[in-house]
Amino acid sequence: MNKKISLGLAVGILILAVAVSSAVTMGIVNKQYNNILKGLPEKLERYEILDELDGVIKNNYYSGSDEASLKAALAGGYVAGLKDPFSKFMTVDEYAEYVSGIQGNMYGIGIKSEKTSDNRIKITAVYSGSPAKSSGLRVGDIIIAFDGIMLDANNYEELSAKLEGDKLTAVNITYKRNNTETTVNIIKGYEAQSVLSKTYGNVGYIRINEFYSTTANQVEAAVESLTSSKIGALVIDVRNNSSTNYENAMDALDIFVPVNDSAVPAAIVLDSKGNVVEKFVTTAGEVGLPTAVLINEKTEAAAELFACNIRDFSKGALVGTKTKGVALVPKAFKLTDGNAVLLSVGIVKPYKSETFNSSGLTPDKESVLKSEAADIGSDSQFLDAVALLTESE
């Protein structure tokens, strides 16, 4: 039989529900209000100088101001105040280029260069697979003009920017080699080739220049090619690799180390309070070859983690000079207006070792590069690595 409640009891329950709901709502509002008030005096003081500066500029600067440029410069300066090498403000275009770069889809023509004393551009490196490479540009070539306009002190910054820019846009570049001028039309943008592999006798050599999202596949293809040649040992070169993408580095590491899980992760990211905010695990098989990893003072961040974990998993020794010691982990945050900010959110700790932040990695076999070698076969550090592998046989 159904039981009925009195009107008075029903009203009482309704009033109680409203009271509880109001209390919860007020609690939330009070919490939000307290959060707003928290630090308000400091925030007002922080922005007071900016308001004053804005007024001075608008009332006194003789040629007017570009609000968009001021906004970007203000945001950039704010982040620069952190004095962190990896933290920076990015405009919409810079953020798009950053994301594209992680994937290995590069802007520009694919060179490194330096400015000459007479305002020309000297090519110091040409990247494999780049439009510059396919167009015949070489190290040592001197770029003297863009789209028929000669470089000079007045237009250098404007014209040299044509080396970068949007993918699939074209530029006519005139360069000089052995007093001969040549003009080529180059379409900008390419997929970076971050891995180079060769065999020297029975030793395989893999150079990893950068860790892109495509790097692991390139490394896997290199390993398959080298092992089919019946190599007996492997040298992996991460010298001068300054990549900060740890996830891509761990994907490449996956090829060389055994499987592990989240209970004992291959690496973790710790925030400022020592809390674990991210874990990396390995899932693939492992290469069963005697291995050495070449490192130097320009090996940093993700490349350091890669090298350290090769050693931590007892898969190889480190040869070369002490690494830079950067374990900061940057993360990009997209803002509501499409711009973004890149911030260091923690430091990485390898599989077994303590974090290498500030301390760097000390090689198992120290080897100082005697001179720049035209070919890896005459590279003194590579030869020392081969000798170490031979000794351990």
mmCIF file of C-alpha atoms in Angstrom:
data_model
loop_
_atom_site.group_PDB
_atom_site.id
_atom_site.type_symbol
_atom_site.label_atom_id
_atom_site.label_comp_id
_atom_site.label_asym_id
_atom_site.label_seq_id
_atom_site.Cartn_x
_atom_site.Cartn_y
_atom_site.Cartn_z
ATOM 1 C CA MET A 1 0.000 0.000 0.000
ATOM 2 C CA ASN A 2 1.338 3.461 -0.926
ATOM 3 C CA LYS A 3 2.164 5.762 1.949
ATOM 4 C CA LYS A 4 1.252 9.440 1.746
ATOM 5 C CA ILE A 5 3.143 12.309 3.411
ATOM 6 C CA SER A 6 1.504 15.387 4.858
ATOM 7 C CA LEU A 7 1.568 18.760 3.122
ATOM 8 C CA GLY A 8 3.544 20.178 6.016
ATOM 9 C CA LEU A 9 6.250 17.530 5.704
ATOM 10 C CA ALA A 10 6.470 18.057 1.925
ATOM 11 C CA VAL A 11 6.914 21.805 2.397
ATOM 12 C CA GLY A 12 9.542 21.141 5.050
ATOM 13 C CA ILE A 13 11.526 18.869 2.718
ATOM 14 C CA LEU A 14 11.309 21.486 -0.069
ATOM 15 C CA ILE A 15 12.597 24.242 2.217
ATOM 16 C CA LEU A 16 15.444 21.995 3.382
ATOM 17 C CA ALA A 17 16.435 21.210 -0.233
ATOM 18 C CA VAL A 18 16.458 24.900 -1.149
ATOM 19 C CA ALA A 19 18.533 25.693 1.936
ATOM 20 C CA VAL A 20 21.107 22.989 1.127
ATOM 21 C CA SER A 21 21.250 24.084 -2.514
ATOM 22 C CA SER A 22 21.725 27.714 -1.488
ATOM 23 C CA ALA A 23 24.445 26.774 0.983
ATOM 24 C CA VAL A 24 26.333 24.789 -1.670
ATOM 25 C CA THR A 25 25.918 27.596 -4.209
ATOM 26 C CA MET A 26 27.077 30.231 -1.736
ATOM 27 C CA GLY A 27 30.029 28.044 -0.848
ATOM 28 C CA ILE A 28 31.077 27.877 -4.504
ATOM 29 C CA VAL A 29 30.524 31.616 -4.996
ATOM 30 C CA ASN A 30 32.499 32.420 -1.862
ATOM 31 C CA LYS A 31 35.337 30.193 -3.008
ATOM 32 C CA GLN A 32 35.422 31.852 -6.439
ATOM 33 C CA TYR A 33 35.221 35.292 -4.814
ATOM 34 C CA ASN A 34 38.100 34.457 -2.475
ATOM 35 C CA ASN A 35 40.151 33.215 -5.425
ATOM 36 C CA ILE A 36 39.554 36.521 -7.213
ATOM 37 C CA LEU A 37 40.527 38.531 -4.142
ATOM 38 C CA LYS A 38 43.590 36.404 -3.479
ATOM 39 C CA GLY A 39 46.638 38.296 -4.660
ATOM 40 C CA LEU A 40 44.536 41.175 -5.996
ATOM 41 C CA PRO A 41 46.773 43.918 -4.510
ATOM 42 C CA GLU A 42 49.846 42.329 -6.113
ATOM 43 C CA LYS A 43 48.051 42.031 -9.457
ATOM 44 C CA LEU A 44 46.952 45.675 -9.353
ATOM 45 C CA GLU A 45 50.484 46.770 -8.539
ATOM 46 C CA ARG A 46 51.847 44.578 -11.341
ATOM 47 C CA TYR A 47 49.616 46.124 -14.000
ATOM 48 C CA GLU A 48 49.729 49.704 -12.711
ATOM 49 C CA ILE A 49 53.082 50.341 -14.382
ATOM 50 C CA LEU A 50 51.719 48.976 -17.677
ATOM 51 C CA ASP A 51 48.730 51.322 -17.555
ATOM 52 C CA GLU A 52 51.024 54.239 -16.875
ATOM 53 C CA LEU A 53 53.407 53.197 -19.652
ATOM 54 C CA ASP A 54 50.509 52.803 -22.093
ATOM 55 C CA GLY A 55 49.332 56.324 -21.318
ATOM 56 C CA VAL A 56 52.793 57.816 -21.795
ATOM 57 C CA ILE A 57 53.214 56.080 -25.172
ATOM 58 C CA LYS A 58 49.782 57.032 -26.496
ATOM 59 C CA ASN A 59 50.171 60.662 -25.449
ATOM 60 C CA ASN A 60 53.783 61.222 -26.432
ATOM 61 C CA TYR A 61 55.103 58.731 -28.988
ATOM 62 C CA TYR A 62 55.416 60.751 -32.179
ATOM 63 C CA SER A 63 54.554 58.140 -34.838
ATOM 64 C CA GLY A 64 51.700 56.320 -33.157
ATOM 65 C CA SER A 65 51.598 52.660 -32.133
ATOM 66 C CA ASP A 66 50.444 49.329 -33.538
ATOM 67 C CA GLU A 67 48.190 47.723 -30.924
ATOM 68 C CA ALA A 68 48.730 44.188 -32.251
ATOM 69 C CA SER A 69 52.522 44.583 -32.184
ATOM 70 C CA LEU A 70 52.416 46.075 -28.693
ATOM 71 C CA LYS A 71 50.234 43.208 -27.469
ATOM 72 C CA ALA A 72 52.595 40.580 -28.862
ATOM 73 C CA ALA A 73 55.656 42.384 -27.505
ATOM 74 C CA LEU A 74 53.996 42.759 -24.093
ATOM 75 C CA ALA A 75 53.174 39.042 -23.929
ATOM 76 C CA GLY A 76 56.647 38.129 -25.133
ATOM 77 C CA GLY A 77 58.291 40.359 -22.559
ATOM 78 C CA TYR A 78 56.116 38.953 -19.789
ATOM 79 C CA VAL A 79 57.205 35.384 -20.557
ATOM 80 C CA ALA A 80 60.816 36.487 -21.077
ATOM 81 C CA GLY A 81 60.730 37.722 -17.476
ATOM 82 C CA LEU A 82 60.773 34.062 -16.405
ATOM 83 C CA LYS A 83 64.371 33.926 -17.681
ATOM 84 C CA ASP A 84 63.830 30.385 -18.864
ATOM 85 C CA PRO A 85 65.474 29.341 -22.154
ATOM 86 C CA PHE A 86 62.526 27.164 -23.212
ATOM 87 C CA SER A 87 59.643 29.426 -22.197
ATOM 88 C CA LYS A 88 58.446 31.857 -24.834
ATOM 89 C CA PHE A 89 55.378 33.537 -26.286
ATOM 90 C CA MET A 90 54.397 32.482 -29.816
ATOM 91 C CA THR A 91 52.208 34.317 -32.296
ATOM 92 C CA VAL A 92 49.639 32.376 -34.302
ATOM 93 C CA ASP A 93 52.119 31.881 -37.160
ATOM 94 C CA GLU A 94 54.975 30.950 -34.824
ATOM 95 C CA TYR A 95 52.777 28.424 -33.052
ATOM 96 C CA ALA A 96 51.756 26.856 -36.360
ATOM 97 C CA GLU A 97 55.425 26.606 -37.318
ATOM 98 C CA TYR A 98 56.243 25.084 -33.914
ATOM 99 C CA VAL A 99 53.570 22.386 -34.264
ATOM 100 C CA SER A 100 54.625 21.686 -37.829
ATOM 101 C CA GLY A 101 58.256 21.418 -36.727
ATOM 102 C CA ILE A 102 57.445 18.763 -34.114
ATOM 103 C CA GLN A 103 55.972 16.687 -36.916
ATOM 104 C CA GLY A 104 59.079 17.177 -39.040
ATOM 105 C CA ASN A 105 57.262 19.347 -41.574
ATOM 106 C CA MET A 106 59.690 22.205 -41.939
ATOM 107 C CA TYR A 107 59.266 25.735 -43.235
ATOM 108 C CA GLY A 108 61.902 27.530 -45.279
ATOM 109 C CA ILE A 109 64.433 26.154 -47.772
ATOM 110 C CA GLY A 110 66.442 24.020 -45.340
ATOM 111 C CA ILE A 111 69.781 25.682 -44.627
ATOM 112 C CA LYS A 112 71.834 27.120 -41.808
ATOM 113 C CA SER A 113 73.574 30.367 -42.602
ATOM 114 C CA GLU A 114 75.573 33.286 -41.281
ATOM 115 C CA LYS A 115 75.828 36.937 -42.236
ATOM 116 C CA THR A 116 79.034 37.995 -43.967
ATOM 117 C CA SER A 117 80.850 41.269 -43.409
ATOM 118 C CA ASP A 118 79.522 42.611 -46.729
ATOM 119 C CA ASN A 119 75.861 41.784 -45.932
ATOM 120 C CA ARG A 120 75.630 38.556 -47.857
ATOM 121 C CA ILE A 121 74.438 35.144 -46.612
ATOM 122 C CA LYS A 122 76.953 32.314 -46.334
ATOM 123 C CA ILE A 123 75.499 28.817 -46.243
ATOM 124 C CA THR A 124 76.987 26.797 -43.367
ATOM 125 C CA ALA A 125 74.762 23.694 -43.587
ATOM 126 C CA VAL A 126 72.288 22.200 -46.054
ATOM 127 C CA TYR A 127 69.716 19.802 -44.628
ATOM 128 C CA SER A 128 69.139 16.413 -46.178
ATOM 129 C CA GLY A 129 65.902 16.171 -48.163
ATOM 130 C CA SER A 130 65.442 19.952 -48.218
ATOM 131 C CA PRO A 131 64.541 22.144 -51.211
ATOM 132 C CA ALA A 132 67.985 23.742 -50.903
ATOM 133 C CA LYS A 133 69.632 20.329 -51.243
ATOM 134 C CA SER A 134 67.576 19.337 -54.271
ATOM 135 C CA SER A 135 68.249 22.736 -55.871
ATOM 136 C CA GLY A 136 72.003 22.161 -55.691
ATOM 137 C CA LEU A 137 72.936 24.606 -52.937
ATOM 138 C CA ARG A 138 76.089 23.661 -51.018
ATOM 139 C CA VAL A 139 77.951 24.648 -47.883
ATOM 140 C CA GLY A 140 80.090 27.692 -48.675
ATOM 141 C CA ASP A 141 77.767 29.136 -51.322
ATOM 142 C CA ILE A 142 77.120 32.874 -50.900
ATOM 143 C CA ILE A 143 73.538 34.093 -51.407
ATOM 144 C CA ILE A 144 73.652 37.573 -52.923
ATOM 145 C CA ALA A 145 70.079 38.302 -54.070
ATOM 146 C CA PHE A 146 66.412 37.385 -53.655
ATOM 147 C CA ASP A 147 63.948 37.769 -56.542
ATOM 148 C CA GLY A 148 66.482 39.909 -58.378
ATOM 149 C CA ILE A 149 67.065 42.329 -55.488
ATOM 150 C CA MET A 150 70.668 42.483 -54.289
ATOM 151 C CA LEU A 151 71.321 42.176 -50.562
ATOM 152 C CA ASP A 152 72.721 45.219 -48.791
ATOM 153 C CA ALA A 153 72.890 46.736 -45.315
ATOM 154 C CA ASN A 154 69.462 48.385 -45.676
ATOM 155 C CA ASN A 155 67.418 45.379 -46.825
ATOM 156 C CA TYR A 156 69.305 42.451 -45.270
ATOM 157 C CA GLU A 157 66.766 41.673 -42.536
ATOM 158 C CA GLU A 158 63.785 41.976 -44.891
ATOM 159 C CA LEU A 159 65.249 39.863 -47.684
ATOM 160 C CA SER A 160 66.934 37.208 -45.529
ATOM 161 C CA ALA A 161 63.492 36.475 -44.054
ATOM 162 C CA LYS A 162 62.633 35.002 -47.462
ATOM 163 C CA LEU A 163 64.692 31.957 -46.474
ATOM 164 C CA GLU A 164 61.841 31.038 -44.137
ATOM 165 C CA GLY A 165 58.136 31.712 -44.668
ATOM 166 C CA ASP A 166 55.103 29.627 -45.577
ATOM 167 C CA LYS A 167 55.323 26.216 -47.139
ATOM 168 C CA LEU A 168 54.687 25.928 -50.885
ATOM 169 C CA THR A 169 55.675 29.543 -51.510
ATOM 170 C CA ALA A 170 58.533 30.123 -53.918
ATOM 171 C CA VAL A 171 61.550 32.412 -53.979
ATOM 172 C CA ASN A 172 64.249 33.072 -56.579
ATOM 173 C CA ILE A 173 67.689 32.881 -54.977
ATOM 174 C CA THR A 174 70.881 34.052 -56.640
ATOM 175 C CA TYR A 175 74.065 32.618 -55.172
ATOM 176 C CA LYS A 176 77.749 32.809 -55.978
ATOM 177 C CA ARG A 177 80.135 29.841 -56.112
ATOM 178 C CA ASN A 178 83.705 30.196 -57.362
ATOM 179 C CA ASN A 179 82.850 33.648 -58.790
ATOM 180 C CA THR A 180 80.003 32.160 -60.836
ATOM 181 C CA GLU A 181 76.477 33.446 -60.186
ATOM 182 C CA THR A 182 73.503 31.076 -60.428
ATOM 183 C CA THR A 183 69.791 31.720 -59.868
ATOM 184 C CA VAL A 184 67.419 28.957 -58.779
ATOM 185 C CA ASN A 185 63.704 28.947 -57.996
ATOM 186 C CA ILE A 186 63.040 27.178 -54.701
ATOM 187 C CA ILE A 187 59.677 26.136 -53.267
ATOM 188 C CA LYS A 188 59.798 26.370 -49.494
ATOM 189 C CA GLY A 189 58.798 23.613 -47.081
ATOM 190 C CA TYR A 190 59.861 19.971 -46.745
ATOM 191 C CA GLU A 191 59.702 16.890 -44.534
ATOM 192 C CA ALA A 192 62.871 16.780 -42.500
ATOM 193 C CA GLN A 193 65.115 13.738 -42.717
ATOM 194 C CA SER A 194 66.392 13.480 -39.155
ATOM 195 C CA VAL A 195 68.226 10.154 -39.458
ATOM 196 C CA LEU A 196 71.346 9.180 -41.417
ATOM 197 C CA SER A 197 72.744 5.637 -41.490
ATOM 198 C CA LYS A 198 75.840 3.969 -42.934
ATOM 199 C CA THR A 199 77.983 0.874 -42.486
ATOM 200 C CA TYR A 200 81.723 0.869 -41.766
ATOM 201 C CA GLY A 201 83.073 -2.631 -41.926
ATOM 202 C CA ASN A 202 80.873 -4.648 -39.579
ATOM 203 C CA VAL A 203 79.779 -1.586 -37.587
ATOM 204 C CA GLY A 204 76.498 0.197 -38.257
ATOM 205 C CA TYR A 205 76.235 3.959 -37.740
ATOM 206 C CA ILE A 206 73.006 5.871 -37.092
ATOM 207 C CA ARG A 207 73.007 9.640 -36.677
ATOM 208 C CA ILE A 208 69.904 11.269 -35.135
ATOM 209 C CA ASN A 209 69.946 15.021 -35.769
ATOM 210 C CA GLU A 210 66.558 15.805 -34.194
ATOM 211 C CA PHE A 211 63.590 14.023 -32.650
ATOM 212 C CA TYR A 212 60.522 14.623 -34.815
ATOM 213 C CA SER A 213 57.327 12.562 -34.827
ATOM 214 C CA THR A 214 58.741 10.857 -37.948
ATOM 215 C CA THR A 215 62.132 10.065 -36.383
ATOM 216 C CA ALA A 216 61.230 6.707 -34.813
ATOM 217 C CA ASN A 217 60.067 5.322 -38.169
ATOM 218 C CA GLN A 218 63.260 6.565 -39.804
ATOM 219 C CA VAL A 219 65.374 4.965 -37.061
ATOM 220 C CA GLU A 220 63.481 1.678 -37.385
ATOM 221 C CA ALA A 221 64.042 1.650 -41.145
ATOM 222 C CA ALA A 222 67.754 2.377 -40.601
ATOM 223 C CA VAL A 223 68.082 -0.479 -38.080
ATOM 224 C CA GLU A 224 66.369 -2.919 -40.444
ATOM 225 C CA SER A 225 68.668 -1.875 -43.287
ATOM 226 C CA LEU A 226 71.827 -2.143 -41.183
ATOM 227 C CA THR A 227 70.960 -5.476 -39.565
ATOM 228 C CA SER A 228 70.245 -6.959 -42.988
ATOM 229 C CA SER A 229 73.892 -6.159 -43.755
ATOM 230 C CA LYS A 230 74.930 -8.484 -40.903
ATOM 231 C CA ILE A 231 76.586 -5.819 -38.754
ATOM 232 C CA GLY A 232 78.129 -6.886 -35.473
ATOM 233 C CA ALA A 233 77.861 -3.619 -33.521
ATOM 234 C CA LEU A 234 76.081 -0.281 -33.609
ATOM 235 C CA VAL A 235 77.093 3.354 -32.967
ATOM 236 C CA ILE A 236 74.284 5.884 -32.427
ATOM 237 C CA ASP A 237 75.256 9.542 -32.784
ATOM 238 C CA VAL A 238 73.263 12.225 -30.891
ATOM 239 C CA ARG A 239 76.008 14.847 -30.827
ATOM 240 C CA ASN A 240 74.693 18.385 -31.373
ATOM 241 C CA ASN A 241 71.112 17.123 -30.968
ATOM 242 C CA SER A 242 69.255 19.731 -28.895
ATOM 243 C CA SER A 243 65.686 18.490 -29.361
ATOM 244 C CA THR A 244 63.231 19.179 -26.543
ATOM 245 C CA ASN A 245 60.568 16.704 -27.652
ATOM 246 C CA TYR A 246 60.887 13.898 -25.114
ATOM 247 C CA GLU A 247 57.917 11.915 -26.416
ATOM 248 C CA ASN A 248 59.486 11.588 -29.854
ATOM 249 C CA ALA A 249 62.818 10.643 -28.275
ATOM 250 C CA MET A 250 61.141 7.917 -26.227
ATOM 251 C CA ASP A 251 59.463 6.565 -29.367
ATOM 252 C CA ALA A 252 62.937 6.195 -30.906
ATOM 253 C CA LEU A 253 64.318 4.672 -27.690
ATOM 254 C CA ASP A 254 61.530 2.070 -27.874
ATOM 255 C CA ILE A 255 63.406 0.382 -30.709
ATOM 256 C CA PHE A 256 66.506 -0.308 -28.621
ATOM 257 C CA VAL A 257 65.315 -1.175 -25.098
ATOM 258 C CA PRO A 258 63.115 -3.910 -23.582
ATOM 259 C CA VAL A 259 59.454 -3.509 -22.689
ATOM 260 C CA ASN A 260 58.557 -1.892 -19.373
ATOM 261 C CA ASP A 261 55.314 -0.581 -17.859
ATOM 262 C CA SER A 262 53.933 2.300 -15.822
ATOM 263 C CA ALA A 263 54.891 0.602 -12.557
ATOM 264 C CA VAL A 264 58.557 1.205 -13.389
ATOM 265 C CA PRO A 265 58.384 3.739 -16.234
ATOM 266 C CA ALA A 266 61.255 4.387 -18.612
ATOM 267 C CA ALA A 267 61.133 8.058 -17.580
ATOM 268 C CA ILE A 268 58.980 10.410 -15.540
ATOM 269 C CA VAL A 269 58.377 14.164 -15.479
ATOM 270 C CA LEU A 270 58.427 15.847 -12.068
ATOM 271 C CA ASP A 271 56.870 19.224 -11.315
ATOM 272 C CA SER A 272 58.358 21.812 -8.929
ATOM 273 C CA LYS A 273 56.864 19.979 -5.927
ATOM 274 C CA GLY A 274 58.254 16.606 -6.941
ATOM 275 C CA ASN A 275 54.928 15.247 -8.157
ATOM 276 C CA VAL A 276 54.894 12.900 -11.146
ATOM 277 C CA VAL A 277 52.960 14.659 -13.914
ATOM 278 C CA GLU A 278 53.838 12.376 -16.833
ATOM 279 C CA LYS A 279 55.184 8.872 -17.428
ATOM 280 C CA PHE A 280 56.913 7.333 -20.428
ATOM 281 C CA VAL A 281 56.905 3.579 -21.028
ATOM 282 C CA THR A 282 58.432 1.369 -23.722
ATOM 283 C CA THR A 283 56.409 -1.192 -25.635
ATOM 284 C CA ALA A 284 58.449 -2.542 -28.545
ATOM 285 C CA GLY A 285 61.245 -5.077 -28.891
ATOM 286 C CA GLU A 286 64.949 -4.383 -28.543
ATOM 287 C CA VAL A 287 68.036 -4.420 -30.728
ATOM 288 C CA GLY A 288 70.406 -7.082 -29.468
ATOM 289 C CA LEU A 289 73.697 -5.576 -30.655
ATOM 290 C CA PRO A 290 76.694 -4.168 -28.751
ATOM 291 C CA THR A 291 75.983 -0.432 -28.837
ATOM 292 C CA ALA A 292 77.738 2.860 -28.137
ATOM 293 C CA VAL A 293 76.191 6.333 -28.147
ATOM 294 C CA LEU A 294 78.197 9.401 -29.181
ATOM 295 C CA ILE A 295 77.547 12.504 -27.047
ATOM 296 C CA ASN A 296 79.090 15.966 -26.666
ATOM 297 C CA GLU A 297 78.590 19.307 -24.944
ATOM 298 C CA LYS A 298 75.801 20.194 -27.407
ATOM 299 C CA THR A 299 73.796 17.058 -26.652
ATOM 300 C CA GLU A 300 70.879 18.219 -24.537
ATOM 301 C CA ALA A 301 67.321 17.622 -23.313
ATOM 302 C CA ALA A 302 65.564 14.815 -25.221
ATOM 303 C CA ALA A 303 68.858 13.605 -26.703
ATOM 304 C CA GLU A 304 70.324 13.388 -23.194
ATOM 305 C CA LEU A 305 67.366 11.326 -22.028
ATOM 306 C CA PHE A 306 67.748 9.007 -25.019
ATOM 307 C CA ALA A 307 71.474 8.509 -24.340
ATOM 308 C CA CYS A 308 71.020 8.143 -20.585
ATOM 309 C CA ASN A 309 68.325 5.499 -20.974
ATOM 310 C CA ILE A 310 70.392 3.474 -23.418
ATOM 311 C CA ARG A 311 72.892 3.217 -20.564
ATOM 312 C CA ASP A 312 70.264 2.836 -17.811
ATOM 313 C CA PHE A 313 68.761 -0.158 -19.617
ATOM 314 C CA SER A 314 72.301 -1.609 -19.962
ATOM 315 C CA LYS A 315 72.004 -1.473 -23.742
ATOM 316 C CA GLY A 316 75.148 0.537 -24.465
ATOM 317 C CA ALA A 317 77.951 2.841 -23.301
ATOM 318 C CA LEU A 318 78.360 6.590 -23.806
ATOM 319 C CA VAL A 319 81.395 7.898 -25.680
ATOM 320 C CA GLY A 320 82.500 11.518 -26.136
ATOM 321 C CA THR A 321 82.352 14.539 -23.848
ATOM 322 C CA LYS A 322 80.039 15.611 -21.034
ATOM 323 C CA THR A 323 76.570 16.702 -22.184
ATOM 324 C CA LYS A 324 74.938 20.089 -21.608
ATOM 325 C CA GLY A 325 72.681 19.092 -18.702
ATOM 326 C CA VAL A 326 69.201 20.317 -19.667
ATOM 327 C CA ALA A 327 66.265 18.241 -18.414
ATOM 328 C CA LEU A 328 63.556 20.916 -18.584
ATOM 329 C CA VAL A 329 60.340 19.736 -20.221
ATOM 330 C CA PRO A 330 58.507 22.392 -22.285
ATOM 331 C CA LYS A 331 54.791 22.271 -23.052
ATOM 332 C CA ALA A 332 52.787 24.506 -25.386
ATOM 333 C CA PHE A 333 49.514 26.083 -24.249
ATOM 334 C CA LYS A 334 47.265 27.564 -26.927
ATOM 335 C CA LEU A 335 45.592 30.825 -25.891
ATOM 336 C CA THR A 336 42.052 31.907 -26.721
ATOM 337 C CA ASP A 337 43.200 34.347 -29.425
ATOM 338 C CA GLY A 338 45.171 31.656 -31.293
ATOM 339 C CA ASN A 339 48.553 32.690 -29.935
ATOM 340 C CA ALA A 340 50.376 30.321 -27.594
ATOM 341 C CA VAL A 341 52.892 30.167 -24.792
ATOM 342 C CA LEU A 342 55.621 27.577 -24.369
ATOM 343 C CA LEU A 343 56.453 26.904 -20.713
ATOM 344 C CA SER A 344 58.808 24.605 -18.855
ATOM 345 C CA VAL A 345 56.443 22.462 -16.774
ATOM 346 C CA GLY A 346 58.910 20.125 -15.069
ATOM 347 C CA ILE A 347 62.153 18.173 -15.288
ATOM 348 C CA VAL A 348 62.612 14.677 -16.632
ATOM 349 C CA LYS A 349 64.092 11.806 -14.634
ATOM 350 C CA PRO A 350 65.496 8.804 -16.554
ATOM 351 C CA TYR A 351 64.854 5.100 -15.980
ATOM 352 C CA LYS A 352 67.412 4.569 -13.182
ATOM 353 C CA SER A 353 69.706 7.599 -13.018
ATOM 354 C CA GLU A 354 68.979 10.819 -11.190
ATOM 355 C CA THR A 355 67.967 13.762 -13.349
ATOM 356 C CA PHE A 356 70.804 15.131 -15.441
ATOM 357 C CA ASN A 357 69.516 18.706 -15.180
ATOM 358 C CA SER A 358 72.513 21.047 -14.627
ATOM 359 C CA SER A 359 74.891 18.102 -14.104
ATOM 360 C CA GLY A 360 74.840 16.611 -17.608
ATOM 361 C CA LEU A 361 75.901 13.076 -18.528
ATOM 362 C CA THR A 362 79.491 11.916 -18.016
ATOM 363 C CA PRO A 363 80.613 9.512 -20.768
ATOM 364 C CA ASP A 364 81.793 5.997 -19.973
ATOM 365 C CA LYS A 365 84.695 6.626 -22.320
ATOM 366 C CA GLU A 366 85.845 10.230 -22.649
ATOM 367 C CA SER A 367 86.859 11.188 -26.154
ATOM 368 C CA VAL A 368 87.595 14.689 -27.387
ATOM 369 C CA LEU A 369 87.051 15.331 -31.093
ATOM 370 C CA LYS A 370 90.474 15.965 -32.587
ATOM 371 C CA SER A 371 89.204 17.795 -35.668
ATOM 372 C CA GLU A 372 86.116 18.083 -37.839
ATOM 373 C CA ALA A 373 86.007 15.049 -40.114
ATOM 374 C CA ALA A 374 84.687 15.121 -43.663
ATOM 375 C CA ASP A 375 83.462 11.538 -43.223
ATOM 376 C CA ILE A 376 82.371 9.638 -40.129
ATOM 377 C CA GLY A 377 84.956 6.969 -40.912
ATOM 378 C CA SER A 378 87.713 9.406 -39.958
ATOM 379 C CA ASP A 379 85.865 10.914 -36.970
ATOM 380 C CA SER A 380 88.081 10.351 -33.893
ATOM 381 C CA GLN A 381 85.131 9.972 -31.498
ATOM 382 C CA PHE A 382 83.464 7.423 -33.771
ATOM 383 C CA LEU A 383 86.730 5.479 -33.990
ATOM 384 C CA ASP A 384 87.010 5.520 -30.182
ATOM 385 C CA ALA A 385 83.461 4.148 -29.955
ATOM 386 C CA VAL A 386 84.323 1.378 -32.417
ATOM 387 C CA ALA A 387 87.437 0.562 -30.397
ATOM 388 C CA LEU A 388 85.351 0.340 -27.205
ATOM 389 C CA LEU A 389 82.896 -2.027 -28.879
ATOM 390 C CA THR A 390 85.754 -4.141 -30.218
ATOM 391 C CA GLU A 391 87.342 -4.366 -26.757
ATOM 392 C CA SER A 392 84.065 -5.592 -25.240
ATOM 393 C CA GLU A 393 83.671 -8.471 -27.704
#
